[in-house]
Coordinates of C-alpha atoms and ligand atoms in Angstrom, one line a residue:
M1 CA 176.6 211.6 32.3
H2 CA 175.5 208.1 30.8
H3 CA 172.3 206.2 30.6
F4 CA 173.4 203.1 32.7
E5 CA 171.4 203.0 35.9
Y6 CA 169.6 200.6 38.3
R7 CA 165.8 200.2 38.0
G8 CA 164.3 198.1 40.4
G9 CA 167.6 196.6 41.5
R10 CA 168.3 195.5 37.9
L11 CA 171.1 197.5 35.7
H12 CA 169.6 199.0 32.6
A13 CA 171.1 200.3 29.5
E14 CA 168.4 203.2 29.1
A15 CA 165.1 201.1 29.5
V16 CA 166.7 197.6 28.4
D17 CA 167.1 195.3 31.2
L18 CA 170.8 194.1 30.8
T19 CA 170.1 190.7 32.6
A20 CA 167.4 189.9 30.1
L21 CA 169.6 191.0 27.4
A22 CA 172.5 188.9 28.8
E23 CA 170.0 186.0 28.7
T24 CA 169.1 186.8 25.0
V25 CA 172.7 187.7 23.5
G26 CA 174.9 185.6 25.7
T27 CA 177.7 186.9 27.2
P28 CA 180.3 188.5 27.2
F29 CA 179.0 191.4 24.8
Y30 CA 179.3 195.3 24.7
V31 CA 176.3 197.6 25.1
Y32 CA 176.2 201.2 23.9
S33 CA 173.5 203.6 24.7
E34 CA 172.4 205.8 21.9
A35 CA 171.0 208.5 24.0
T36 CA 174.6 208.8 25.8
L37 CA 176.3 208.8 22.3
R38 CA 173.7 211.7 21.2
R39 CA 174.3 213.5 24.6
H40 CA 177.9 213.6 24.6
I41 CA 178.4 214.6 21.1
Q42 CA 175.8 217.0 21.4
V43 CA 177.7 218.6 24.6
F44 CA 180.7 218.5 22.6
Q45 CA 179.4 220.6 19.8
K46 CA 177.7 222.9 22.2
S47 CA 180.9 223.8 23.7
F48 CA 182.2 225.2 20.4
A49 CA 178.9 227.0 19.3
D50 CA 179.4 230.0 17.5
T51 CA 183.1 228.8 16.3
D52 CA 184.0 228.0 12.7
I53 CA 184.8 224.4 13.8
L54 CA 184.6 221.0 12.2
V55 CA 184.1 218.1 15.1
A56 CA 185.8 215.2 13.5
Y57 CA 184.9 212.3 15.6
S58 CA 188.1 210.0 16.0
V59 CA 186.8 206.6 14.6
K60 CA 189.2 204.5 15.9
A61 CA 187.4 204.9 19.6
N62 CA 184.7 203.0 18.2
S63 CA 184.2 202.2 14.6
N64 CA 181.0 200.1 14.4
L65 CA 179.2 201.4 11.8
A66 CA 175.8 201.8 13.7
V67 CA 177.7 204.0 16.1
L68 CA 179.1 206.1 13.2
K69 CA 175.9 206.5 11.9
V70 CA 174.3 207.9 15.0
L71 CA 177.1 210.5 15.2
A72 CA 177.0 211.2 11.6
S73 CA 173.2 211.8 12.1
E74 CA 174.7 214.5 14.6
G75 CA 176.5 216.2 12.0
A76 CA 179.6 214.9 13.2
G77 CA 182.6 214.4 10.8
A78 CA 185.5 211.7 11.2
D79 CA 189.1 211.5 11.9
V80 CA 190.4 208.6 10.2
V81 CA 193.8 206.6 10.4
S82 CA 193.4 204.1 7.7
G83 CA 191.8 203.1 4.3
G84 CA 189.3 200.9 6.3
E85 CA 188.1 203.7 8.6
L86 CA 187.8 205.7 5.7
K87 CA 185.6 203.5 3.9
R88 CA 183.7 202.8 7.5
A89 CA 183.1 206.6 7.7
L90 CA 181.8 207.1 4.2
A91 CA 179.8 203.7 4.5
A92 CA 178.2 205.5 7.6
G93 CA 177.1 208.7 5.1
I94 CA 179.6 211.2 6.7
A95 CA 180.7 213.4 3.9
P96 CA 183.9 213.6 2.4
A97 CA 184.3 217.2 3.1
K98 CA 184.2 216.6 6.9
I99 CA 186.7 213.8 7.0
V100 CA 190.4 214.3 8.1
F101 CA 193.3 211.7 7.6
S102 CA 195.8 211.3 10.3
G103 CA 198.4 208.6 10.7
V104 CA 201.9 208.0 10.5
G105 CA 202.2 205.3 7.8
K106 CA 199.5 206.1 5.2
T107 CA 200.1 204.1 2.0
D108 CA 199.9 205.1 -1.7
E109 CA 196.7 203.2 -1.9
E110 CA 195.3 204.8 1.1
M111 CA 196.0 208.5 -0.3
S112 CA 194.8 207.5 -3.4
A113 CA 191.6 206.5 -2.1
A114 CA 191.2 209.8 0.2
L115 CA 192.0 211.9 -2.9
D116 CA 189.4 210.0 -4.7
A117 CA 186.8 210.6 -2.2
G118 CA 187.8 214.1 -2.0
I119 CA 188.3 214.5 1.9
H120 CA 188.8 217.7 3.8
Q121 CA 192.4 217.3 4.7
F122 CA 195.4 214.9 5.0
N123 CA 197.1 215.6 8.4
V124 CA 200.5 214.9 7.3
E125 CA 203.3 213.3 9.7
S126 CA 206.7 213.5 8.0
E127 CA 208.4 214.8 5.1
P128 CA 208.8 211.5 3.1
E129 CA 204.9 211.2 3.6
L130 CA 204.5 214.8 2.3
I131 CA 206.8 213.7 -1.0
A132 CA 204.7 210.5 -1.3
L133 CA 201.3 212.5 -1.4
S134 CA 202.6 214.9 -3.7
R135 CA 203.7 211.9 -6.0
V136 CA 200.1 210.3 -5.7
A137 CA 198.3 213.2 -6.0
V138 CA 200.0 214.4 -9.3
A139 CA 199.6 210.7 -10.9
I140 CA 196.0 210.7 -10.6
G141 CA 195.4 214.6 -11.0
K142 CA 194.4 215.9 -7.7
T143 CA 195.5 218.2 -5.2
A144 CA 195.8 217.1 -1.5
P145 CA 194.9 219.8 1.1
I146 CA 197.1 219.3 4.1
A147 CA 198.1 220.2 7.5
L148 CA 201.3 219.3 8.9
R149 CA 201.4 217.6 12.3
I150 CA 203.7 219.3 14.7
N151 CA 205.1 217.6 17.7
P152 CA 205.2 220.2 20.4
D153 CA 207.2 218.2 22.9
V154 CA 204.8 218.4 25.6
A155 CA 204.1 215.7 28.0
A156 CA 200.6 214.6 28.4
G157 CA 198.2 211.3 28.5
G158 CA 197.1 209.1 30.9
H159 CA 199.7 206.6 30.4
A160 CA 203.1 206.4 28.5
K161 CA 201.6 204.0 25.7
I162 CA 199.0 206.8 25.1
S163 CA 201.1 209.7 24.9
T164 CA 202.1 211.2 21.5
G165 CA 203.4 214.6 22.0
K166 CA 207.0 214.2 23.4
S167 CA 209.9 214.5 20.7
V168 CA 210.6 210.7 21.3
D169 CA 207.0 209.6 20.0
K170 CA 207.0 208.7 16.5
F171 CA 204.3 211.4 15.7
G172 CA 204.5 214.6 13.9
V173 CA 207.4 216.6 12.9
P174 CA 209.7 218.2 15.3
Y175 CA 208.6 222.0 16.2
A176 CA 211.9 223.2 15.1
D177 CA 211.9 221.6 11.4
A178 CA 208.1 222.7 10.8
H179 CA 209.1 226.1 9.3
T180 CA 211.4 224.5 6.5
I181 CA 208.7 221.5 6.0
F182 CA 205.9 223.9 5.3
K183 CA 208.2 226.0 3.0
R184 CA 209.3 222.6 1.2
A185 CA 205.6 221.9 1.1
A186 CA 204.5 225.1 -0.6
T187 CA 206.6 224.0 -3.5
L188 CA 205.5 220.5 -4.1
P189 CA 202.8 220.0 -6.9
G190 CA 199.6 218.4 -5.8
I191 CA 200.0 219.5 -2.4
D192 CA 197.8 222.5 -0.9
V193 CA 198.9 223.8 2.4
K194 CA 196.1 224.6 4.8
G195 CA 197.1 224.3 8.1
V196 CA 198.7 223.4 11.1
D197 CA 197.9 219.8 13.2
V198 CA 198.5 218.7 16.8
H199 CA 197.4 215.8 18.9
I200 CA 199.4 215.3 22.2
G201 CA 198.0 212.2 23.5
S202 CA 195.0 210.6 25.2
Q203 CA 193.0 210.7 28.2
I204 CA 194.4 213.8 29.5
S205 CA 192.9 214.7 32.7
E206 CA 193.7 218.7 32.9
L207 CA 193.9 221.5 30.6
A208 CA 197.5 222.5 31.3
P209 CA 199.1 220.3 28.7
F210 CA 196.7 221.3 26.0
E211 CA 197.1 224.8 26.7
A212 CA 201.2 224.3 26.6
A213 CA 200.8 222.6 23.5
F214 CA 198.2 224.8 21.7
G215 CA 199.9 228.0 22.7
R216 CA 203.0 226.7 20.8
V217 CA 201.2 225.8 17.9
A218 CA 199.5 229.5 17.7
D219 CA 203.0 230.9 18.0
L220 CA 204.1 228.8 15.3
I221 CA 201.2 229.9 13.1
N222 CA 202.1 233.6 13.6
T223 CA 205.9 232.9 12.6
L224 CA 204.7 231.1 9.4
R225 CA 202.3 233.8 8.6
S226 CA 205.1 236.7 9.1
D227 CA 207.2 234.4 6.8
G228 CA 204.3 234.5 3.8
I229 CA 203.0 231.2 4.5
T230 CA 199.1 230.9 4.4
I231 CA 197.5 228.8 7.3
E232 CA 193.6 228.9 7.3
R233 CA 193.2 225.9 9.7
L234 CA 194.1 224.4 12.8
D235 CA 193.7 221.0 13.9
L236 CA 193.9 220.5 17.8
G237 CA 193.2 216.7 17.6
G238 CA 191.7 214.8 20.7
G239 CA 192.7 213.6 24.1
L240 CA 190.3 214.9 26.5
G241 CA 189.7 212.5 29.3
I242 CA 186.9 211.0 31.0
P243 CA 186.0 210.0 34.4
Y244 CA 186.6 206.1 34.9
G245 CA 185.8 206.2 38.2
E246 CA 189.3 206.2 39.6
G247 CA 188.9 209.5 41.3
L248 CA 190.1 211.8 38.3
T249 CA 187.6 214.5 37.4
P250 CA 188.7 215.6 33.6
P251 CA 187.7 219.1 32.7
H252 CA 184.2 219.4 31.1
P253 CA 184.1 220.0 27.5
D254 CA 182.8 223.7 28.2
A255 CA 185.9 224.4 29.8
Y256 CA 188.2 222.8 27.1
G257 CA 186.1 224.7 24.5
E258 CA 186.8 228.1 26.5
M259 CA 190.4 227.5 26.7
I260 CA 190.6 226.7 22.8
K261 CA 188.5 229.6 22.1
R262 CA 190.7 231.8 24.3
I263 CA 194.2 230.6 22.7
T264 CA 192.8 230.7 19.2
A265 CA 190.8 234.1 19.3
S266 CA 193.3 236.1 17.5
L267 CA 194.2 233.7 14.9
D268 CA 191.3 233.7 12.6
V269 CA 191.7 229.8 11.5
E270 CA 189.0 227.1 10.9
L271 CA 189.2 225.0 14.0
I272 CA 189.0 221.0 13.8
V273 CA 188.9 218.8 16.9
E274 CA 189.2 214.7 16.8
P275 CA 187.5 213.8 20.0
G276 CA 187.1 209.7 20.6
R277 CA 186.9 208.7 24.0
M278 CA 185.1 211.6 25.2
I279 CA 182.2 210.9 22.7
V280 CA 181.8 207.1 23.1
G281 CA 183.9 205.9 26.4
N282 CA 181.0 206.1 28.9
A283 CA 178.6 205.4 26.4
G284 CA 179.4 201.6 26.4
V285 CA 179.9 198.7 28.9
L286 CA 181.1 195.4 28.7
V287 CA 178.6 192.6 30.2
S288 CA 180.1 189.5 31.2
R289 CA 179.1 186.4 33.6
V290 CA 181.2 185.1 36.3
V291 CA 182.1 181.6 35.4
Y292 CA 183.8 180.7 39.0
V293 CA 184.5 182.3 42.0
K294 CA 188.0 180.8 43.3
E295 CA 189.9 180.9 46.4
N296 CA 193.8 180.7 46.1
G297 CA 195.0 181.1 49.6
D298 CA 194.2 184.6 50.9
R299 CA 193.0 185.8 47.3
Q300 CA 189.6 185.6 46.0
F301 CA 189.5 185.5 42.2
L302 CA 186.4 186.3 40.3
I303 CA 186.6 184.6 37.0
L304 CA 184.9 186.2 34.1
D305 CA 183.9 184.9 30.6
A306 CA 185.2 188.1 29.5
G307 CA 189.1 188.4 29.0
M308 CA 191.7 190.5 27.5
N309 CA 191.1 189.7 24.1
D310 CA 187.6 191.5 24.6
L311 CA 188.8 194.6 26.7
L312 CA 192.5 195.3 26.4
R313 CA 192.9 198.3 28.3
P314 CA 193.6 196.9 31.8
A315 CA 196.2 194.7 30.7
L316 CA 197.7 196.9 28.4
Y317 CA 197.6 200.3 30.0
D318 CA 196.8 199.3 33.8
A319 CA 193.7 201.0 33.0
Y320 CA 191.3 201.5 35.6
H321 CA 187.2 200.5 34.9
D322 CA 184.8 200.3 37.3
I323 CA 182.8 197.0 37.6
W324 CA 178.9 196.8 38.7
P325 CA 176.8 193.9 39.6
V326 CA 174.1 193.7 36.9
A327 CA 171.9 192.8 39.7
E328 CA 172.1 195.3 42.4
P329 CA 173.2 193.6 45.6
S330 CA 170.7 193.0 48.4
G331 CA 173.0 192.8 51.4
S332 CA 175.9 194.8 52.4
T333 CA 178.5 192.2 52.6
T334 CA 181.8 193.2 50.5
I335 CA 184.5 191.1 49.2
V336 CA 187.9 192.0 47.8
Y337 CA 188.5 190.2 44.5
D338 CA 191.0 190.1 41.8
V339 CA 188.5 190.2 38.4
V340 CA 190.1 188.2 36.0
G341 CA 189.3 186.6 32.4
P342 CA 189.8 183.1 31.2
V343 CA 192.7 183.9 29.0
C344 CA 196.1 182.1 29.6
E345 CA 197.9 185.2 30.7
S346 CA 198.5 186.7 34.1
G347 CA 197.9 190.0 32.4
D348 CA 194.6 188.6 31.9
R349 CA 193.0 190.9 34.9
F350 CA 190.3 193.6 34.8
A351 CA 190.9 194.7 38.2
A352 CA 193.3 193.9 41.3
S353 CA 192.0 193.8 44.9
R354 CA 188.8 195.6 44.0
A355 CA 186.1 195.6 46.9
L356 CA 182.8 194.2 45.2
P357 CA 179.5 192.9 46.6
E358 CA 179.9 189.1 47.0
M359 CA 178.9 187.4 43.8
R360 CA 178.2 183.8 43.0
E361 CA 178.6 181.7 39.7
G362 CA 176.4 182.6 36.9
D363 CA 175.9 186.6 38.3
F364 CA 176.6 189.1 35.5
V365 CA 179.0 192.2 35.8
A366 CA 179.2 194.9 33.7
I367 CA 182.5 196.4 33.1
L368 CA 181.8 200.3 32.6
S369 CA 183.3 202.9 30.3
A370 CA 184.0 200.3 27.8
G371 CA 182.4 202.1 24.9
A372 CA 186.2 203.6 23.7
Y373 CA 188.8 201.4 23.0
G374 CA 186.9 198.3 23.6
A375 CA 185.4 196.4 20.7
V376 CA 188.0 197.9 18.4
Q377 CA 190.5 196.4 20.2
A378 CA 189.1 193.1 20.8
S379 CA 191.0 190.0 18.9
Q380 CA 190.3 186.2 18.8
Y381 CA 193.4 185.4 21.1
N382 CA 192.6 181.9 22.5
S383 CA 190.3 181.0 19.8
R384 CA 187.7 183.3 21.4
P385 CA 185.1 184.8 19.0
L386 CA 185.2 188.8 18.4
T387 CA 182.8 190.3 21.0
P388 CA 179.5 191.1 19.9
E389 CA 178.0 194.6 20.1
V390 CA 174.7 195.7 20.8
L391 CA 173.0 199.1 20.5
V392 CA 170.1 200.4 22.9
N393 CA 167.7 203.0 22.0
G394 CA 164.9 203.3 24.6
D395 CA 163.4 200.0 25.2
K396 CA 164.8 198.7 22.0
H397 CA 168.0 197.0 21.3
A398 CA 169.9 195.9 18.0
I399 CA 172.8 193.6 17.4
I400 CA 175.0 195.7 15.6
R401 CA 178.1 193.3 15.5
R402 CA 177.0 189.4 15.9
R403 CA 179.2 187.1 17.5
P404 CA 181.1 185.0 14.7
S405 CA 180.8 181.1 14.7
F406 CA 183.4 178.9 14.9
E407 CA 183.4 178.4 11.3
E408 CA 183.3 182.2 10.4
M409 CA 186.4 182.4 12.9
V410 CA 188.5 180.1 11.0
A411 CA 187.0 180.7 7.6
L412 CA 190.1 182.7 6.4
E413 CA 192.5 179.8 7.2
E414 CA 193.8 177.2 4.7
T415 CA 195.8 174.1 5.1
A416 CA 199.0 173.7 3.1
D417 CA 198.6 171.4 0.3
W418 CA 201.3 169.5 1.5
L419 CA 199.5 168.5 4.7
Ligands
LLP1 N1 193.2 212.4 17.0 C1 194.6 211.5 16.8 C2 195.5 211.9 15.8 C3 194.6 210.2 17.5 O1 195.8 209.8 17.5 C4 193.7 210.1 18.8 C5 194.0 208.8 19.5 C6 192.6 210.9 18.7 C7 192.6 211.9 17.7 C8 191.5 210.5 19.8 O2 192.1 210.8 21.0 P1 190.7 210.3 22.3 O3 189.9 211.9 22.2 O4 190.0 209.3 22.2 O5 191.5 210.7 23.3 N2 193.7 202.6 23.0 C9 194.2 203.6 23.9 C10 194.0 205.1 23.4 C11 194.9 205.4 22.2 C12 194.5 206.8 21.7 C13 195.2 206.9 20.2 N3 194.9 208.1 19.9 C14 193.2 203.6 25.1 O6 192.4 202.5 25.2 O7 193.4 204.5 26.2

């Protein structure tokens, strides 16, 4: 459920009229509903009520500091994958004891910063990383609490590019090697083995792959324990899908929570989960303006002022996003459009053959479910400035990232002294 709805024929984010907002901020821009963010994190936390669990929001989905502050105020922790995300989480007021650090390529500097901060756990993804972490920790006189990420070799995820749990993927250590690496970890200085970690992919729309993977790691925990290795924590990653309007109905967090509680009931572990998309995805939309309506033979193109640099998901993952007119149509005429952006690539297309109410130049549209992996994946390709972000709370709004000027966009560039 989200708080984007028509009021008097005009699309609103909570009580903010998006037409008025578009006129003030200028398009394209992202707008997030604070009430929706709060609702989603609360629903998720409620699904695990009475469970020893850390809900570590996956910062990569939307790392805007204001968004992080909202989630921090709801008690969320953070799953970070870089030194930059770590700094953001800390800046937003998330306690180090609620931060876990994932990712296959952590550098010495990043490890050292996380050790200094005193984070809850490193999710270690390989033996070389384990050795490096031991070295870094010893050098600065700290101990690194770790979980080892296991690759359970389970297929999952809405698209090949967001599936991470197969043995061909770069993530985690092979299930079969886990035992040996845990034994090794227990002997390394500066390493404190805490648990097992798994994450199999993203936009997963059914429980079965989760259940298969979690069942495998539960078995592994039992074997490790019978071999004298202490396992106190189990990090189950993120990945729960959301409805994008394409007909999929992913499980409710309650069903996901029930399944996890059932599978882990006898393990007596502290649980960690890392939801990203589920918290922010449907809490944001991308508002854009129709620049032209163009007819090419039998195709009708709706050319927007937002492009693949602003929202990459359709181009990169063939992702489906609902598109709504910001002014509710008065008539019932629909036209089949290809909805595209201005970027000079054929892949710069938000939707192919999409039936929409008849649109005109200057009309505004909202691309829905754009709160996760939207603004964070934006670039300045084609020298288009980064998309602004706006947070709405009731009838208030705040610009939480402004549009850079041309001068700011080129500020890091220098000409070579021989030019
Ligand atoms: N934990 C780990 C270790 C992850 O790699 C991810 C996402 C998450 C948690 C959060 O997963 P979520 O709950 O959001 O599914 N850019 C792609 C999605 C990439 C997901 C990467 N990892 C997209 O736009 O669909």
